[in-house]
PDB file of C-alpha atoms and ligand atoms in Angstrom:
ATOM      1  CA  UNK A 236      75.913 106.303  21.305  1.00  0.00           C
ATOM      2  CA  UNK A 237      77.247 108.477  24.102  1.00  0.00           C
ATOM      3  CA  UNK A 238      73.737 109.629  24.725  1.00  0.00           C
ATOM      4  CA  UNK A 239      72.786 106.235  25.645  1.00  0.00           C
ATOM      5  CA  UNK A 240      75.774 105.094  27.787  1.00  0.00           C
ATOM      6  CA  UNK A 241      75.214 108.236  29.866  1.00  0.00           C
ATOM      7  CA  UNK A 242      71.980 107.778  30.614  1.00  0.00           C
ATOM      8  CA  UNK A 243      72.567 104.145  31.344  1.00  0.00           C
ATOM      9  CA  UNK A 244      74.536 105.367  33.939  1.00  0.00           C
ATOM     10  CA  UNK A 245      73.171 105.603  36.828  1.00  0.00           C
ATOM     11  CA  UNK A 246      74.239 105.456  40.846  1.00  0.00           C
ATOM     12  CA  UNK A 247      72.143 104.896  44.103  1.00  0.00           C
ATOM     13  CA  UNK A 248      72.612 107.253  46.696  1.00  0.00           C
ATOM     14  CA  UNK A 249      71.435 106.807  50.482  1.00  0.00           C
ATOM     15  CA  UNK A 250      71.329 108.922  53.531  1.00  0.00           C
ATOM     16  CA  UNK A 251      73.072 107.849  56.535  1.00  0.00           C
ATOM     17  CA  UNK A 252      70.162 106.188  58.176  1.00  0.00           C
ATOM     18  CA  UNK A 253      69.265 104.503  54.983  1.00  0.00           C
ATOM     19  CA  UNK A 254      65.924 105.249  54.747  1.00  0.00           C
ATOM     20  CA  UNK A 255      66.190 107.990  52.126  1.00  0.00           C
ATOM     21  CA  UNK A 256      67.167 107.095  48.656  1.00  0.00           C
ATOM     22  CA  UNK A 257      68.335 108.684  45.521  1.00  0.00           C
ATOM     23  CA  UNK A 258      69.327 107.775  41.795  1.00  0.00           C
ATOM     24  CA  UNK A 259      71.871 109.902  39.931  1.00  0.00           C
ATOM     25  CA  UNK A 260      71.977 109.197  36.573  1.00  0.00           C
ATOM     26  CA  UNK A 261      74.609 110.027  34.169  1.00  0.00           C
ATOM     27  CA  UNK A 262      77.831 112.108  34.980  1.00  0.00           C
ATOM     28  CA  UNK A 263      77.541 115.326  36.841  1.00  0.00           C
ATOM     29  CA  UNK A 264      77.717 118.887  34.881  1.00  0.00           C
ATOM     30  CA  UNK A 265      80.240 120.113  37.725  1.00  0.00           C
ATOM     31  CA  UNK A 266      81.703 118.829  41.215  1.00  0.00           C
ATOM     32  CA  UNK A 267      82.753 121.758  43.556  1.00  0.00           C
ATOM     33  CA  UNK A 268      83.090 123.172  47.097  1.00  0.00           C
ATOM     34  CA  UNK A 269      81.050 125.751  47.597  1.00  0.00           C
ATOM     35  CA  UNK A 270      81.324 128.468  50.067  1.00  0.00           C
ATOM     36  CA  UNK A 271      78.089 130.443  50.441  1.00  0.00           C
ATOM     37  CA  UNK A 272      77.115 131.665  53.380  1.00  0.00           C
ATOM     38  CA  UNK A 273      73.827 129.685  52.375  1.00  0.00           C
ATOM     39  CA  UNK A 274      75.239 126.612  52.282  1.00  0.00           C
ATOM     40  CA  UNK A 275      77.364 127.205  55.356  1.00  0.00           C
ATOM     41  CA  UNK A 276      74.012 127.629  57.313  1.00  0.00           C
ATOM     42  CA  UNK A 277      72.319 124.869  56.097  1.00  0.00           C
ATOM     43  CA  UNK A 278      75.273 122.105  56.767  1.00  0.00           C
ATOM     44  CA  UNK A 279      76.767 123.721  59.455  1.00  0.00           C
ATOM     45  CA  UNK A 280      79.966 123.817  58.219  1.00  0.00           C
ATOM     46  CA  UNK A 281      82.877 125.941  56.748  1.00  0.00           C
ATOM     47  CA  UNK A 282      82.091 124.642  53.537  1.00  0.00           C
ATOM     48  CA  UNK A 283      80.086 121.826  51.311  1.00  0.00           C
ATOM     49  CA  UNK A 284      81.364 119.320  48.398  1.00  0.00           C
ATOM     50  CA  UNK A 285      78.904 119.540  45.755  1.00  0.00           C
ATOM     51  CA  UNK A 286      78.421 117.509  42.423  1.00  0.00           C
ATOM     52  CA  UNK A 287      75.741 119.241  39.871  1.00  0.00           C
ATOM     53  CA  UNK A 288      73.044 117.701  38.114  1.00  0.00           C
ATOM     54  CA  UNK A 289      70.567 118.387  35.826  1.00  0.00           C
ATOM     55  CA  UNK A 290      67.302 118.355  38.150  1.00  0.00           C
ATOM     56  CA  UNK A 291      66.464 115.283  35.935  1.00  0.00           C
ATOM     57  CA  UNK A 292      68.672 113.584  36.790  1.00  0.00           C
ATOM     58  CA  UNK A 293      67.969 113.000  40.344  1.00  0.00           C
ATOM     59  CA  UNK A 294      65.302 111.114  41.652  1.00  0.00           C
ATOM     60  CA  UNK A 295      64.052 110.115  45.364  1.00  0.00           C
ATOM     61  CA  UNK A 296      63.167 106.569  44.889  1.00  0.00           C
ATOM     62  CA  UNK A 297      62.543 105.474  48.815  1.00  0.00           C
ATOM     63  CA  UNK A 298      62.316 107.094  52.028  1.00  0.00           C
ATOM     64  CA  UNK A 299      60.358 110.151  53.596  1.00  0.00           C
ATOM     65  CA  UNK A 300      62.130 113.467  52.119  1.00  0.00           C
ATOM     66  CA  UNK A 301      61.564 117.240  54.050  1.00  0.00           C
ATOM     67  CA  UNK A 302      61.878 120.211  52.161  1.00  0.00           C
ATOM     68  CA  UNK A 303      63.761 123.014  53.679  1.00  0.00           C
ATOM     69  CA  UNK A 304      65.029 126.701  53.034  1.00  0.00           C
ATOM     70  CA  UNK A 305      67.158 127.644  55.878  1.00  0.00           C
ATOM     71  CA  UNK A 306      67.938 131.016  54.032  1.00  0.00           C
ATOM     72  CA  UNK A 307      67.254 131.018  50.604  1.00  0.00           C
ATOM     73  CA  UNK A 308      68.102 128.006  48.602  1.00  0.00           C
ATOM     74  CA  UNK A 309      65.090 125.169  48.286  1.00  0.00           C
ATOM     75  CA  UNK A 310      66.751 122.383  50.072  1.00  0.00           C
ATOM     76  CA  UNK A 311      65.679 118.204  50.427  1.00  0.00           C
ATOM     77  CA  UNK A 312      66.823 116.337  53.882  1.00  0.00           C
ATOM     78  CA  UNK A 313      66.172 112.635  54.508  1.00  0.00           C
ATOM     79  CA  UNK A 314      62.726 113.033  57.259  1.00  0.00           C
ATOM     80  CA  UNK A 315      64.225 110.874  59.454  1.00  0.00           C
ATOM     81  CA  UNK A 316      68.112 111.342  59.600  1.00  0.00           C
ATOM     82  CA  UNK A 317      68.080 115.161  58.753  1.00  0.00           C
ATOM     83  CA  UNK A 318      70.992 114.203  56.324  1.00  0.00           C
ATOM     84  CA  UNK A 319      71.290 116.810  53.502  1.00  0.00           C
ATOM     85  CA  UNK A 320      69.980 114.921  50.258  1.00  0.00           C
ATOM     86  CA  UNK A 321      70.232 117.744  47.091  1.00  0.00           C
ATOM     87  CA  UNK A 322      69.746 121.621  46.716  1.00  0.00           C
ATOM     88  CA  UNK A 323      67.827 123.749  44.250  1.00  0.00           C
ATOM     89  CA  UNK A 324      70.387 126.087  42.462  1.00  0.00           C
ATOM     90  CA  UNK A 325      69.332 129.505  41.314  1.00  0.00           C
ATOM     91  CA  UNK A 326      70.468 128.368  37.731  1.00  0.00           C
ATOM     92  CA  UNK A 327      66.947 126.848  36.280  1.00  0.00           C
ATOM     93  CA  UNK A 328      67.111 123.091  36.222  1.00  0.00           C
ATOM     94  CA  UNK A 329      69.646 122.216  38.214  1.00  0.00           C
ATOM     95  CA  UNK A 330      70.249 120.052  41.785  1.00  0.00           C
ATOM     96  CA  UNK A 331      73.552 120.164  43.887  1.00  0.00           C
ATOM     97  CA  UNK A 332      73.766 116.769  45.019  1.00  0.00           C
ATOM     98  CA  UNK A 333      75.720 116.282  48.910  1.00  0.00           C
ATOM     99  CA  UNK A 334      78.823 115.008  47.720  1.00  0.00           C
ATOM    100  CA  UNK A 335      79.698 113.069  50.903  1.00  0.00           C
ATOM    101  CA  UNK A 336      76.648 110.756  49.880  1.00  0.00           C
ATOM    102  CA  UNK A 337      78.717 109.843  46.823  1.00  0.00           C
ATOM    103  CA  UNK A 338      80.761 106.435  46.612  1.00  0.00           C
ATOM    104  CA  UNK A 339      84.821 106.706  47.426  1.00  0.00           C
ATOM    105  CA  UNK A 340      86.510 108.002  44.767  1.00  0.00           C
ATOM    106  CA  UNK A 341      83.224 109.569  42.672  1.00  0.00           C
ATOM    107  CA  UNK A 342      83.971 113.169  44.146  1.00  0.00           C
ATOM    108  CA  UNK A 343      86.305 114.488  41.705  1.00  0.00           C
ATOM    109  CA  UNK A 344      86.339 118.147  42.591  1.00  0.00           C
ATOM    110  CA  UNK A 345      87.095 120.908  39.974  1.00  0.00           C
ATOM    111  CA  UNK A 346      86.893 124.323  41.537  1.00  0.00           C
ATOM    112  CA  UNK A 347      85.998 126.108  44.185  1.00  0.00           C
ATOM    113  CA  UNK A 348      82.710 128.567  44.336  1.00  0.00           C
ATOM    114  CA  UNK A 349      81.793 131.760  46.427  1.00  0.00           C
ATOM    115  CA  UNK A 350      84.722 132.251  47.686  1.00  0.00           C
ATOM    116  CA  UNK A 351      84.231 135.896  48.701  1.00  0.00           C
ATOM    117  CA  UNK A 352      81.931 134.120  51.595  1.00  0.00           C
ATOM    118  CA  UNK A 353      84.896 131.887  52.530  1.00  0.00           C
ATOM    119  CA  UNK A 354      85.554 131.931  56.569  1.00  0.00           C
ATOM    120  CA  UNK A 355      88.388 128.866  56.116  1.00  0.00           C
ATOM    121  CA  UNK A 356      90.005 129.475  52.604  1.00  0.00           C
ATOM    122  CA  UNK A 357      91.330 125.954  51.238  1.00  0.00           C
ATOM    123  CA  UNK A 358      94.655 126.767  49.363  1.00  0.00           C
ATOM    124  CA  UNK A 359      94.536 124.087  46.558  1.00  0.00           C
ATOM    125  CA  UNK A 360      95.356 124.185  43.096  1.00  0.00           C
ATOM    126  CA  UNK A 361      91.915 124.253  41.747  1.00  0.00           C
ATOM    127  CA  UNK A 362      90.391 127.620  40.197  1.00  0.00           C
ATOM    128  CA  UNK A 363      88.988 129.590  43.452  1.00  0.00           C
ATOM    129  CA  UNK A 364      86.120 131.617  41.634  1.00  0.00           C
ATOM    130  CA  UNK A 365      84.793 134.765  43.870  1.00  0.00           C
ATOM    131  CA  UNK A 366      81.283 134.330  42.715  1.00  0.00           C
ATOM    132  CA  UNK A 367      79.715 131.352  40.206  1.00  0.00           C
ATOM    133  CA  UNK A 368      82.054 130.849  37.174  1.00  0.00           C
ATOM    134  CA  UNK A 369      80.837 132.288  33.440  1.00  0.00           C
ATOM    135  CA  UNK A 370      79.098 128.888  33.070  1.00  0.00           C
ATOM    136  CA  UNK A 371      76.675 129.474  36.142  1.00  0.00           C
ATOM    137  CA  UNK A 372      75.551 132.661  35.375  1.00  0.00           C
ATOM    138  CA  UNK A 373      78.923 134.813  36.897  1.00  0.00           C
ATOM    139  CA  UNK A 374      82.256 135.694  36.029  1.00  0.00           C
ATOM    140  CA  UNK A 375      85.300 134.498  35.951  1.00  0.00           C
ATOM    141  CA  UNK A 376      86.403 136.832  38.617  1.00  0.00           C
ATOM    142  CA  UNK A 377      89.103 134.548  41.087  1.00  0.00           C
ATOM    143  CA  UNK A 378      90.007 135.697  44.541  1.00  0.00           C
ATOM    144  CA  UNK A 379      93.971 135.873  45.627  1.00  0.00           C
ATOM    145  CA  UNK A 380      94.135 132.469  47.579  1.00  0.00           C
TER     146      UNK A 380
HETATM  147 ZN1   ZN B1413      68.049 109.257  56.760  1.00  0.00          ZN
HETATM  148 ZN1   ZN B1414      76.543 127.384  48.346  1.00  0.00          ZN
END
């Protein structure tokens, strides 16, 4: 029964011109800040709010989409807007959604992730993991702040 509610579930996402579209479906596996120097490049910032998905469930359903890698990670931007859309993770079969795209209140963040990359620490009272946490492939290796 759960099965089915959750993959009832489903929200539409759009970029801030509103020409490119996605569908979430279900809940995510994780939601997270990540610090990466990867990410940093690719949104220009200190930092990126992330909620993970299996790859399946996210789906373009409108719009022109550009794939990117600014350094290593396969990346999707809207083709008009340049808004970041999703990420390829390393782990198989996974998509990092942008979290800002997310409706108010749907971020509900849980830890923080490559922290050893960090160039503005956030001191908050979530787990600050120095790589990927055991279930990502790392360790559950924390860093001081
Ligand atoms: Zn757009
Ligand atoms: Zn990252």
């Amino acid at each position: 029964m759960s099965t089915t509610a959750l993959s009832s579930f489903a929200i539409d996402l759009a970029c801030r011109c509103g020409a490119a579209r996605l569908r979430v479906a279900g809940e995510p596996v994780a939601q997270l800040y990540c610090h990466c120097d990867d990410c940093r490049a690719a949104h220009a910032a200190a930092y990126v709010a992330a909620a993970i998905y299996p790859a399946a469930a996210v789906t373009a359903h409108g719009g022109a989409l550009a794939a990117t890698v600014v350094r290593a990670t396969p990346r999707m931007r809207c083709a008009a807007c340049a808004t970041h859309l999703f990420s390829e993770l390393a782990a198989p079969g996974l998509r990092s959604v942008n979290a800002f795209l997310l409706p108010a209140g749907a971020f509900r963040p849980q830890i923080h992730v490559q922290c050893q990359h960090a160039v503005l620490p956030v001191r908050d009272a979530l787990p600050h993991f120095k790589g990927f946490p055991p279930g990502f492939g790392g360790t559950d290796e924390r860093v001081a702040w």
